[in-house]
mmCIF file of C-alpha atoms and ligand atoms in Angstrom:
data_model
loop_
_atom_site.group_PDB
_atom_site.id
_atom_site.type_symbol
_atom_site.label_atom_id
_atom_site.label_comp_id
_atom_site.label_asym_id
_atom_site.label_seq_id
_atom_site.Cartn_x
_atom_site.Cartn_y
_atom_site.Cartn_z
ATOM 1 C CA UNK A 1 9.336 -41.871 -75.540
ATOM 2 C CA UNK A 2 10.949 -39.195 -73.690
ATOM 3 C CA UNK A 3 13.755 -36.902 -74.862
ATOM 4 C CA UNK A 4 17.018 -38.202 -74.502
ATOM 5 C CA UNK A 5 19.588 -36.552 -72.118
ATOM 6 C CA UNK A 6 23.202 -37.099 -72.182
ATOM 7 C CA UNK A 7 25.105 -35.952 -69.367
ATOM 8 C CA UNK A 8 28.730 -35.266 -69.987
ATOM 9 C CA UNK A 9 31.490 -37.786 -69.943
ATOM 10 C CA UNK A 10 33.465 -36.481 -67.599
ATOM 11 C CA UNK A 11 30.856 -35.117 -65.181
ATOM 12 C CA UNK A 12 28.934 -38.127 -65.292
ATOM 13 C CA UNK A 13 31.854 -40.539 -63.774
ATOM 14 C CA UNK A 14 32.829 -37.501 -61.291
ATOM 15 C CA UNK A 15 29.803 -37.847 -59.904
ATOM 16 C CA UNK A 16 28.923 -42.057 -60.856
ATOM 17 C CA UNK A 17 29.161 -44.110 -57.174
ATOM 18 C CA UNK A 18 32.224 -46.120 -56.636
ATOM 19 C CA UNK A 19 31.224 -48.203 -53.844
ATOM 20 C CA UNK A 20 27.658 -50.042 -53.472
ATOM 21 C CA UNK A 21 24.572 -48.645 -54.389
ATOM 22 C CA UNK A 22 21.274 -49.659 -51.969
ATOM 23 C CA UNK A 23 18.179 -48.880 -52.884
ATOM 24 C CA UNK A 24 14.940 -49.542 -50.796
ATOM 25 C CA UNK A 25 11.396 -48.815 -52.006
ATOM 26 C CA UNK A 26 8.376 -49.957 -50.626
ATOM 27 C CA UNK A 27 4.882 -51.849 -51.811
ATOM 28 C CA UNK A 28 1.861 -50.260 -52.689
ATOM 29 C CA UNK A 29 -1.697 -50.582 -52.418
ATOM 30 C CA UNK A 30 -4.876 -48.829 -54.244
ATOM 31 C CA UNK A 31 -7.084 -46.772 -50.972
ATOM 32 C CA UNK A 32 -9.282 -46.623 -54.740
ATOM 33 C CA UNK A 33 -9.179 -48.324 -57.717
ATOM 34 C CA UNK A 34 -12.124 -47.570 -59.916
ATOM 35 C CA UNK A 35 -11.373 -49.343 -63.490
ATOM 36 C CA UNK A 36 -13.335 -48.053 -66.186
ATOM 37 C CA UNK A 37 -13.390 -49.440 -69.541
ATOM 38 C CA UNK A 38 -11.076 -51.277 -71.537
ATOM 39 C CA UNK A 39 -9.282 -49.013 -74.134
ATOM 40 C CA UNK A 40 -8.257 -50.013 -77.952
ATOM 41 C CA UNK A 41 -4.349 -50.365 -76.684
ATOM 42 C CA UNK A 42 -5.373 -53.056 -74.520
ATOM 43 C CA UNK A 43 -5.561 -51.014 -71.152
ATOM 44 C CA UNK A 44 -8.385 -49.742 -68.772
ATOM 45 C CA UNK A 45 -8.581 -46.289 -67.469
ATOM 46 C CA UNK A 46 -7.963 -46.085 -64.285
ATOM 47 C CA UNK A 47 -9.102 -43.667 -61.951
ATOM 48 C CA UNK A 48 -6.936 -45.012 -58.483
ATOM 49 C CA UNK A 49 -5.285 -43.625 -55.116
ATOM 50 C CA UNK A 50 -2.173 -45.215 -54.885
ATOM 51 C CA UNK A 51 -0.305 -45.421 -51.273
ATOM 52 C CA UNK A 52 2.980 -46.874 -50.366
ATOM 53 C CA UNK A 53 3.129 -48.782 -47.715
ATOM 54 C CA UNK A 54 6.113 -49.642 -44.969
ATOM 55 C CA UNK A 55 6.677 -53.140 -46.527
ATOM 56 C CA UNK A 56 9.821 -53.357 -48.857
ATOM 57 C CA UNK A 57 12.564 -54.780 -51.330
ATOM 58 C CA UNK A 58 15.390 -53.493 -51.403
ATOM 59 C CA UNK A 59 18.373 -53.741 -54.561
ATOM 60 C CA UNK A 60 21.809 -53.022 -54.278
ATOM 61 C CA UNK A 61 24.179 -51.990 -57.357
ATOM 62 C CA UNK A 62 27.833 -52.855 -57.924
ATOM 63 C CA UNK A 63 29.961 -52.221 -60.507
ATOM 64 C CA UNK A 64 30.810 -54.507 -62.762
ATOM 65 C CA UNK A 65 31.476 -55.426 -66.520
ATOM 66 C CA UNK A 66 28.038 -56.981 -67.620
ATOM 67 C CA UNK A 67 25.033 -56.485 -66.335
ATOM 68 C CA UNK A 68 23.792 -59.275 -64.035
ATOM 69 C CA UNK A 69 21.186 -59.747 -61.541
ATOM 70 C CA UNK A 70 21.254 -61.978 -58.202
ATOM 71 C CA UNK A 71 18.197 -62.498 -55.861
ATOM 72 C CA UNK A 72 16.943 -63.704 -52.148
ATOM 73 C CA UNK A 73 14.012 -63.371 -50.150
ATOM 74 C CA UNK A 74 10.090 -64.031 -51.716
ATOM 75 C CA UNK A 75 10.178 -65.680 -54.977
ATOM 76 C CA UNK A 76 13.373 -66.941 -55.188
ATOM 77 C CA UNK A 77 13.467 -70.016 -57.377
ATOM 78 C CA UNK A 78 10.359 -68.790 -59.146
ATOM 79 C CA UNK A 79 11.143 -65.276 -60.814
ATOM 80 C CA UNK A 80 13.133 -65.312 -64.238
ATOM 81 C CA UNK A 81 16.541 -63.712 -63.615
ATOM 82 C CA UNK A 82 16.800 -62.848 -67.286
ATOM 83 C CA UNK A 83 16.167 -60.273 -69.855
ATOM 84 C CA UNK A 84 12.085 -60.295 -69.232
ATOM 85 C CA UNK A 85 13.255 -59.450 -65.402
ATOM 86 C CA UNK A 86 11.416 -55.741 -64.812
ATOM 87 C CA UNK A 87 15.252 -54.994 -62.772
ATOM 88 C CA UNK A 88 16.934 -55.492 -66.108
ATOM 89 C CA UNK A 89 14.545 -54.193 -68.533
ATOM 90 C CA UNK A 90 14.917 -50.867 -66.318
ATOM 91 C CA UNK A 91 19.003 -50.678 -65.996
ATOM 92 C CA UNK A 92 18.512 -51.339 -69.581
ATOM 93 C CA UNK A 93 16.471 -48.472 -70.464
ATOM 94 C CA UNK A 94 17.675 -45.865 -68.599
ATOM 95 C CA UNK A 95 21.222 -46.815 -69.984
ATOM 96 C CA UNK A 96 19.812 -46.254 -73.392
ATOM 97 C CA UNK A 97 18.095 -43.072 -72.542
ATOM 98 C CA UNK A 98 21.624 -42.018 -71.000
ATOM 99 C CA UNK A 99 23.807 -43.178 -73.483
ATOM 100 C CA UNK A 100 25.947 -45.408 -70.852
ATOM 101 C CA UNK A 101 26.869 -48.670 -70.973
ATOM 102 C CA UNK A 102 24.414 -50.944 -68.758
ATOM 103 C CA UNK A 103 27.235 -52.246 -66.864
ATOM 104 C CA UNK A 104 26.131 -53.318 -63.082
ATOM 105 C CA UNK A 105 25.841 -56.434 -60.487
ATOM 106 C CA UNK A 106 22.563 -55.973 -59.117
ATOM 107 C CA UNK A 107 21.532 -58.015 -56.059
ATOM 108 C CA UNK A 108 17.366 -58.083 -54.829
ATOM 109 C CA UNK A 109 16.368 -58.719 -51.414
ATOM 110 C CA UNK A 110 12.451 -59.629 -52.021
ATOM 111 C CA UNK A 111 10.355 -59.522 -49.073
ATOM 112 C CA UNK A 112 7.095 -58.339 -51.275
ATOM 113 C CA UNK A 113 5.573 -61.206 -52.742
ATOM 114 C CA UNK A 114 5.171 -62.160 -56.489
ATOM 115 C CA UNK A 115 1.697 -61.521 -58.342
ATOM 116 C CA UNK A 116 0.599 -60.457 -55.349
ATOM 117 C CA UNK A 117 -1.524 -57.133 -56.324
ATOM 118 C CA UNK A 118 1.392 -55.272 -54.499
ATOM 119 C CA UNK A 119 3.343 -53.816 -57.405
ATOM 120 C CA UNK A 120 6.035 -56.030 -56.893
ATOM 121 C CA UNK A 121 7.793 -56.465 -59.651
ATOM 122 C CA UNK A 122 7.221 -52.504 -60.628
ATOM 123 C CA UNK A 123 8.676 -52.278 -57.100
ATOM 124 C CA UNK A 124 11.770 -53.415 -58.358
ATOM 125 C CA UNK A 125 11.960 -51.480 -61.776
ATOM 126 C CA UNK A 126 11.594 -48.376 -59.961
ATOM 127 C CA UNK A 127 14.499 -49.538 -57.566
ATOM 128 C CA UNK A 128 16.909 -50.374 -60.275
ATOM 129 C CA UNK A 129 16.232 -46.931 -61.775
ATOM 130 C CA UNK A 130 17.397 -45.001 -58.561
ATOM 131 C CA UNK A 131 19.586 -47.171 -58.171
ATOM 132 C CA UNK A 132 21.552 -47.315 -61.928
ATOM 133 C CA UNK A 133 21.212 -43.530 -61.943
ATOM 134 C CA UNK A 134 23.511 -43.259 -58.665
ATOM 135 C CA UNK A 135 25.925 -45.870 -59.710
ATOM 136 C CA UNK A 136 26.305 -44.316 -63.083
ATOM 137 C CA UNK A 137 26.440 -40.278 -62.176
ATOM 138 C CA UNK A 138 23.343 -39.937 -64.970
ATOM 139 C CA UNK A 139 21.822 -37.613 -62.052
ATOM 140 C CA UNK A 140 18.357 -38.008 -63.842
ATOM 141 C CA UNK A 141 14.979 -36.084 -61.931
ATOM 142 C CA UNK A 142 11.948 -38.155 -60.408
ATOM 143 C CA UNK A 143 10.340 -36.458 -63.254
ATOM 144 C CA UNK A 144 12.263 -37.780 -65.640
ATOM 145 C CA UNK A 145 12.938 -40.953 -63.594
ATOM 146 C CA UNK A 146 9.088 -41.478 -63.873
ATOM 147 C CA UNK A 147 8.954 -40.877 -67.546
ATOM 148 C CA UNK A 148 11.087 -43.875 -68.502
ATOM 149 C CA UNK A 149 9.244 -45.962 -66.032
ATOM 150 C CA UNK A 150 6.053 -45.473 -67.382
ATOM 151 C CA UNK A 151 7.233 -48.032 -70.319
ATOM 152 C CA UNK A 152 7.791 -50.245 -67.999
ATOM 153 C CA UNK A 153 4.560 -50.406 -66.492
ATOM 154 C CA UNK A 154 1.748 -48.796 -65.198
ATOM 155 C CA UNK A 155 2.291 -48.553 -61.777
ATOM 156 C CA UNK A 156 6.639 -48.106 -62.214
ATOM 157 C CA UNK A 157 6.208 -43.821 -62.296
ATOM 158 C CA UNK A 158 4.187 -44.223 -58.794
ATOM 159 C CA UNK A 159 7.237 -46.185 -56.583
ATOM 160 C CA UNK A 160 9.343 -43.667 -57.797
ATOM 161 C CA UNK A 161 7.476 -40.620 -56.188
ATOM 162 C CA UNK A 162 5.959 -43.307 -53.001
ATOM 163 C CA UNK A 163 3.572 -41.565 -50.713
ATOM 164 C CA UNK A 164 -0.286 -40.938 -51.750
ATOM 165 C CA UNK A 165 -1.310 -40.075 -55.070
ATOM 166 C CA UNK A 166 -3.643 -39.820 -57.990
ATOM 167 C CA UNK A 167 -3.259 -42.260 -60.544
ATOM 168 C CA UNK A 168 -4.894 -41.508 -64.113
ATOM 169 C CA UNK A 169 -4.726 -42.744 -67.779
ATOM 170 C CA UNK A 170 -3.414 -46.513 -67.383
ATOM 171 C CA UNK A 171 -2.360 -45.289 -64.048
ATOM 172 C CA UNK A 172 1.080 -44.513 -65.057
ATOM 173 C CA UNK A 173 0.108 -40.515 -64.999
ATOM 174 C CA UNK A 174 0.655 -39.667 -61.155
ATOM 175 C CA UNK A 175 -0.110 -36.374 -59.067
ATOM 176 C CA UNK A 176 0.880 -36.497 -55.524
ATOM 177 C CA UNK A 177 -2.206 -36.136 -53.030
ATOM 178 C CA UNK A 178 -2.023 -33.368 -51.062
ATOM 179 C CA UNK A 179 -2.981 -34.195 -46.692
ATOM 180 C CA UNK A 180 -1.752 -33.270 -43.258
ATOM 181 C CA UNK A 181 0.754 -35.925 -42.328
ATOM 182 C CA UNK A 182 -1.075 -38.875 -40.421
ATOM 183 C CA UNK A 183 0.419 -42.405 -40.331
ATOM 184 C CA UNK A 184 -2.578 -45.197 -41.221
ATOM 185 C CA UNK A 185 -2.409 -48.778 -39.520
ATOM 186 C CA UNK A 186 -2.907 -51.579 -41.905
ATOM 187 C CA UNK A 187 -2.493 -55.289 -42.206
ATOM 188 C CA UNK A 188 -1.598 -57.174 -45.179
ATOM 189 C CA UNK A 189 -2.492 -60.706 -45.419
ATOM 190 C CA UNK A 190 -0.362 -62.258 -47.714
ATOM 191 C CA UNK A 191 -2.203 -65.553 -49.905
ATOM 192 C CA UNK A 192 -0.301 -68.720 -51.017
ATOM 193 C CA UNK A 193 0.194 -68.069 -54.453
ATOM 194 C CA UNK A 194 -0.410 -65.137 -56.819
ATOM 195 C CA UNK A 195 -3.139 -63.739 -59.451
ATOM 196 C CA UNK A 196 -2.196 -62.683 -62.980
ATOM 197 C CA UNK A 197 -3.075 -59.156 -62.909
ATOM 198 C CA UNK A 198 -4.345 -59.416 -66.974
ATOM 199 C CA UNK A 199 -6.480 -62.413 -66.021
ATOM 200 C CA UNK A 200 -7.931 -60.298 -62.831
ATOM 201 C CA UNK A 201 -8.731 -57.277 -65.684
ATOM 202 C CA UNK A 202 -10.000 -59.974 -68.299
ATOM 203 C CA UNK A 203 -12.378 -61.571 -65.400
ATOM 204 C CA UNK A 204 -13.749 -57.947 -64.463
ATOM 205 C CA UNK A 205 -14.473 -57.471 -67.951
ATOM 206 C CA UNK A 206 -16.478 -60.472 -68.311
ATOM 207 C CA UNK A 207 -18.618 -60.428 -65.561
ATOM 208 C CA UNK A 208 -19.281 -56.667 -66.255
ATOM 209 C CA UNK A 209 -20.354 -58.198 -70.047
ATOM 210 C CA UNK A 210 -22.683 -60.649 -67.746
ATOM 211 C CA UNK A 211 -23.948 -58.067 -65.526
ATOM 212 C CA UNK A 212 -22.396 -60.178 -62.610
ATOM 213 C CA UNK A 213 -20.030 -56.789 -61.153
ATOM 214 C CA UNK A 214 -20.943 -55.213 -59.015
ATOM 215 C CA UNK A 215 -21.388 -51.217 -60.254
ATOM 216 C CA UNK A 216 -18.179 -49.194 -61.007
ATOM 217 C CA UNK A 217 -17.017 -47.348 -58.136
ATOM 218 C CA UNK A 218 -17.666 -43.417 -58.620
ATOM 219 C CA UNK A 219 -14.653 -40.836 -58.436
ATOM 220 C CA UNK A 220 -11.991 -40.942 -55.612
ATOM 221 C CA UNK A 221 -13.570 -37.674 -54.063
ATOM 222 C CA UNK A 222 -15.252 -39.138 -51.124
ATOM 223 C CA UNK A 223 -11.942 -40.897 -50.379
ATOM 224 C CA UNK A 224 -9.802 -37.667 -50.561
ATOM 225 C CA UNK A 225 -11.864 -35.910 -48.613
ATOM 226 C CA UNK A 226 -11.413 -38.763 -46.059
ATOM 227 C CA UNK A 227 -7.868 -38.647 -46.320
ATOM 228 C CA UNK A 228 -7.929 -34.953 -44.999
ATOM 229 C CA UNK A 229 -9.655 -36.075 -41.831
ATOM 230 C CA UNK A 230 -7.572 -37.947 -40.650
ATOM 231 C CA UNK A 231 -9.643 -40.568 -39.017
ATOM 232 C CA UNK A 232 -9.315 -43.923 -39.962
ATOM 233 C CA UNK A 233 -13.275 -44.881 -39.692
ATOM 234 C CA UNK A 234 -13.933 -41.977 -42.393
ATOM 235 C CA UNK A 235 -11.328 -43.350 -44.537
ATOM 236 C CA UNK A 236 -12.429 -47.005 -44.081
ATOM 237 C CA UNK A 237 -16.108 -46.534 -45.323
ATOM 238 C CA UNK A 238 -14.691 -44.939 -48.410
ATOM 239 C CA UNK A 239 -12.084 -47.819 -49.580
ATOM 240 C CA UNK A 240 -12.753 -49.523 -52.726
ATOM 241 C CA UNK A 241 -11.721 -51.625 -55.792
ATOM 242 C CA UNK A 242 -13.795 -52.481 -58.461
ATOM 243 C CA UNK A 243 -10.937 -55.345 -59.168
ATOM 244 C CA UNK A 244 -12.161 -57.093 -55.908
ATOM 245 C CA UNK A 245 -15.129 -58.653 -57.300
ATOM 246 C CA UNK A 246 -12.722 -60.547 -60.309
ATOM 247 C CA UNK A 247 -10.206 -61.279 -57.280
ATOM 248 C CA UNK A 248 -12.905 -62.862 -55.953
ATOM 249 C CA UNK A 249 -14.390 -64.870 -58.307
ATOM 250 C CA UNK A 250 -10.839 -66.248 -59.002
ATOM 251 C CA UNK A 251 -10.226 -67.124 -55.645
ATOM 252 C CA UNK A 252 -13.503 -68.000 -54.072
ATOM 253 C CA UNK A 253 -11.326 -68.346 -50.451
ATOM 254 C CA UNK A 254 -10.663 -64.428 -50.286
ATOM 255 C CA UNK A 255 -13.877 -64.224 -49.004
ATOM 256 C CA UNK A 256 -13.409 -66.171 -45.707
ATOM 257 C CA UNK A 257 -9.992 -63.945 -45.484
ATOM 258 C CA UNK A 258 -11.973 -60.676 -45.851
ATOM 259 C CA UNK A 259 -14.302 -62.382 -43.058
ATOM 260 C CA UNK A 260 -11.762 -63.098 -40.849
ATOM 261 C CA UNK A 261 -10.073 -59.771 -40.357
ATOM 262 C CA UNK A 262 -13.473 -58.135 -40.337
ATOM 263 C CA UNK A 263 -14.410 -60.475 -37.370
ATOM 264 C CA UNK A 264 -10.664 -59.882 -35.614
ATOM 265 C CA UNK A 265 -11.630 -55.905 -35.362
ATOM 266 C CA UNK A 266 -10.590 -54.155 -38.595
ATOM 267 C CA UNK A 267 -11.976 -51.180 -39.617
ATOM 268 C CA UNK A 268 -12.696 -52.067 -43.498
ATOM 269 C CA UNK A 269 -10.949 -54.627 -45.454
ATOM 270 C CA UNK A 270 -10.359 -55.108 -49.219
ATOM 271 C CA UNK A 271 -8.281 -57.007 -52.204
ATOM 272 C CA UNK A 272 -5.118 -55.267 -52.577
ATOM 273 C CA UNK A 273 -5.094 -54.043 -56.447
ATOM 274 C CA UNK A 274 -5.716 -57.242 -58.602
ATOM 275 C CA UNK A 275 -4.962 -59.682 -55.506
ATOM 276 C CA UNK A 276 -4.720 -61.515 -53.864
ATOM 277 C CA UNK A 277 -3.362 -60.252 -51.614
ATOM 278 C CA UNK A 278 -6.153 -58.672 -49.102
ATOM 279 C CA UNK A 279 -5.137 -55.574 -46.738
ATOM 280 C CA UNK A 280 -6.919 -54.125 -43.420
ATOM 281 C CA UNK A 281 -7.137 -50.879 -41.976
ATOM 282 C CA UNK A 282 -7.109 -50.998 -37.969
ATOM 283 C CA UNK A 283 -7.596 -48.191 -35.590
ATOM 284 C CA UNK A 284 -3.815 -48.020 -34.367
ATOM 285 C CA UNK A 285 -0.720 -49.842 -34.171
ATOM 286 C CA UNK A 286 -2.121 -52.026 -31.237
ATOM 287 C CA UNK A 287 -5.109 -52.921 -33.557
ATOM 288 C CA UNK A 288 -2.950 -53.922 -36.371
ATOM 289 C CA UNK A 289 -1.008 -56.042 -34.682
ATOM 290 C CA UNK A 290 -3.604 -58.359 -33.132
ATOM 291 C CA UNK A 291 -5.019 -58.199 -36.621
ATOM 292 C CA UNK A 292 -2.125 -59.681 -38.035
ATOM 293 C CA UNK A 293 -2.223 -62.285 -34.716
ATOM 294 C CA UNK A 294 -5.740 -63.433 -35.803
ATOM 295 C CA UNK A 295 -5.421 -63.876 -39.275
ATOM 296 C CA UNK A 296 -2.351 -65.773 -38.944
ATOM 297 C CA UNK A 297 -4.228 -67.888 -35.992
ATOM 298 C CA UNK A 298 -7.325 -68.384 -38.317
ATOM 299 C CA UNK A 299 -5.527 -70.048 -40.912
ATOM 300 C CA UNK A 300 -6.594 -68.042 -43.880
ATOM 301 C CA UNK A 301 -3.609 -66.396 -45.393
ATOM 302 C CA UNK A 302 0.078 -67.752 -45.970
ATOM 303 C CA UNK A 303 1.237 -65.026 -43.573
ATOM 304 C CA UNK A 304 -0.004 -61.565 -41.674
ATOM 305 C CA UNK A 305 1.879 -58.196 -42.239
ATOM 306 C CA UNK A 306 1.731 -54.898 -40.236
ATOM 307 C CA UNK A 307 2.476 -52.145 -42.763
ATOM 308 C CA UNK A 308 1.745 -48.073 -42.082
ATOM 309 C CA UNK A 309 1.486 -45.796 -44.894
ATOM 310 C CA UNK A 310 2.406 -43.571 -46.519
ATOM 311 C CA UNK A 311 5.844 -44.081 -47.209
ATOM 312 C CA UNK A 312 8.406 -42.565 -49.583
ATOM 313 C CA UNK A 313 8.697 -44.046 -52.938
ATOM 314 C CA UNK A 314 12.424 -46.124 -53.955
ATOM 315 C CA UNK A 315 15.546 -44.110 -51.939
ATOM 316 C CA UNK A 316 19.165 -44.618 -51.784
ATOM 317 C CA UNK A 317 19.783 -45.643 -48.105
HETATM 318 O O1 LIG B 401 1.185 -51.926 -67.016
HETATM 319 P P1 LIG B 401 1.409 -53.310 -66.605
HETATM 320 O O2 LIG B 401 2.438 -54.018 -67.455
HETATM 321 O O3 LIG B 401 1.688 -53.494 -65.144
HETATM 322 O O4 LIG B 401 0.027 -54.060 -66.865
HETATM 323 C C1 LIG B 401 -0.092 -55.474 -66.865
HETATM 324 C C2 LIG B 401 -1.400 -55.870 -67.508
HETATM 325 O O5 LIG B 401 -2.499 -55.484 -66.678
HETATM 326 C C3 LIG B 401 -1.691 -55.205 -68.842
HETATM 327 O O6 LIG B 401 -1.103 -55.918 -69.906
HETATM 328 C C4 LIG B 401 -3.211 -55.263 -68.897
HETATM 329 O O7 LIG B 401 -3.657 -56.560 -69.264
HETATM 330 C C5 LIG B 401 -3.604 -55.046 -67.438
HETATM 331 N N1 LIG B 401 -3.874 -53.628 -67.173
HETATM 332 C C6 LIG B 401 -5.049 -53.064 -67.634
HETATM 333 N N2 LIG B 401 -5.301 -51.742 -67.391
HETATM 334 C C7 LIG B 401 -4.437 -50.987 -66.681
HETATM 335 C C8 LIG B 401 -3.243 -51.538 -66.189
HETATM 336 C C9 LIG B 401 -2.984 -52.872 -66.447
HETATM 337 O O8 LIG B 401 -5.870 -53.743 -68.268
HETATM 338 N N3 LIG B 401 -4.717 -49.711 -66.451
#
C-alpha cells in the first residue's frame, strides 16, 4: 500500500470541480510482451512495451450523494455495473487513500471492447482515478495516481502515464520509453467475443509444460532500438508476444485473421496482449485504412479499427 495523503478540508473543496468531470484515456497494446515464468503470487514476470493507442473510452463524473455508475457504448448489457466494476473499485480506493467520501455519478462511454487484450477495463480504472481526483480537489500526482492503480491491476499504472513504456514486475512497474516523436499507423481488428486473460496465461503455461510454445521472446532491446528509427519496417520485424501462441490455440480462427491483414499489405501483424483482439502495423495512414477496408471485406473480424500511437494516457478534456 502506499502512504496515505490527506489534503486539507478546506483546500480540497476550493479546488474539488463543481460542474462535470470528462475524462478520456485511450487503449493499449504490447509492441513486446515477453512473459516469463509464473511467480508464487500467482503472476508472471513480464518484460513488455506498452503503447497507447488513439482508440478510447471516455467517463464523465458528477456530483452526487452515492456513488453510482451508468454505461453506453461496447459491452453494454454485458459488464457488471456493481461493486466488482474496475470504475468503482477505483473511486473507491482513491477515496480511501484520500480520506473523502466516494460520493460521484459516473457515466462510461465504451468504445474499447471487453476481454479484448486491450486493457479495457484497466482503461476505465485509470479514468475514474483522474477523473475522482478532479471532482474531489484530492490533487493527487501521476506518481501517486499510479501507485493506487497498481492494486487494481497490472496494466492500471500504464493508462495513467499513456504513451510508450517499459513495463516490468507484473507489469504494473512502468518507465516511460524515451524516442523522437513519430506517429505509427496501425489497425485493430476487433473479434466477436473476448479471451479471459488468466485462461490465455494458464494456456501459455501449459503448452510451455508440453514443449508446444514456441521459445520465449528475448529482451525488448531490438524493439527499442527500432523505436528510435523511426521506420515502421524496422519496428515491424521486431514485434512480438509470447501470449500469441495461447491466443491462438484458444481461438484457432486468429490465424486466418493474422493471414488476412498480412495478405491486405501490413507490415507485421500480431495478437494484441492476451487477445483476441489482433492489431497491424501499415506503412501510413493510407495503408491503414485499406487495411481496415480488407479485413472488414474478408469477413474475419467483428469490425476493423484505424488507431495511431502513441497517445497520452487518461486526461481531463
Ligand atoms: O493484473 P490483472 O488483474 O489485470 O491480471 C489478471 C490476471 O492475469 C491475473 O489474475 C493473472 O492470472 C494473469 N496475469 C499474469 N501475469 C501478469 C499479469 C496478469 O499471470 N503479469
Amino acid at each position: 500500500m502506499t502512504e496515505a495523503w490527506r489534503p486539507d478540508d478546506d483546500e480540497r473543496s476550493r479546488r474539488a470541480a463543481t460542474g462535470p468531470v470528462r475524462v478520456r484515456v485511450p487503449a493499449k497494446i504490447n509492441l513486446h510482451l515477453g512473459v516469463g515464468p509464473l511467480r508464487p503470487d500467482g503472476y508472471h514476470e513480464l518484460n513488455t512495451v506498452y503503447h497507447a493507442i488513439a482508440l478510447y473510452d471516455e467517463l464523465t463524473a458528477r456530483r452526487g450523494d452515492t456513488l453510482t455508475l451508468t454505461m453506453e457504448g461496447e459491452g453494454t448489457g454485458e459488464l457488471a455495473l456493481d461493486d466488482d466494476n474496475l470504475v468503482i473499485r477505483a473511486a473507491r480506493a482513491l477515496a480511501a487513500h484520500t480520506g473523502v467520501p466516494a460520493h460521484a455519478r459516473l457515466h462510461l462511454r465504451k468504445q474499447i471492447p471487453l476481454a479484448a487484450g486491450l486493457a479495457g477495463g484497466s482503461a476505465d480504472a485509470a479514468a475514474a482515478l483522474v477523473a475522482c481526483d478532479t471532482l474531489w480537489g484530492t490533487n493527487l500526482s501521476r506518481d501517486q495516481l499510479a501507485a493506487i492503480a497498481a492494486d487494481l491491476g497490472s496494466d492500471v499504472p500504464f493508462l495513467i502515464f499513456g504513451g510508450t513504456a517499459l513495463g516490468t514486475g507484473r507489469g504494473e512497474t512502468v518507465s516511460p520509453v524515451l524516442a523522437r516523436p513519430t506517429t505509427w499507423h496501425w489497425v485493430v481488428a476487433i473479434a466477436d467475443g473476448g479471451l479471459s486473460t488468466p485462461t490465455a496465461y494458464r494456456e501459455l503455461d501449459r503448452l510451455r509444460a508440453d514443449g508446444a510454445a514456441p521459445p520465449p521472446l528475448p529482451n525488448a532491446d531490438a524493439l527499442l532500438a527500432a523505436l528510435r528509427q523511426r521506420s515502421p519496417a524496422v519496428l515491424a520485424a521486431t514485434l512480438g508476444n509470447d501470449l500469441q501462441a495461447a491466443a491462438q490455440s484458444l481461438r484457432p480462427a486468429l490465424a486466418a485473421t493474422l493471414k488476412a491483414g498480412e495478405t491486405a499489405g501490413a507490415l507485421a501483424g500480431m495478437v494484441s496482449g492476451s487477445g483476441p483482439t489482433c492489431v497491424f502495423l501499415a506503412a501510413d495512414a493510407a495503408g491503414a485504412s485499406r487495411i481496415a477496408a480488407e479485413l472488414e471485406a474478408a469477413g474475419v473480424c467483428r469490425a476493423a479499427r484505424t488507431a495511431t500511437g502513441p497517445v497520452p494516457g487518461a486526461r481531463v478534456i
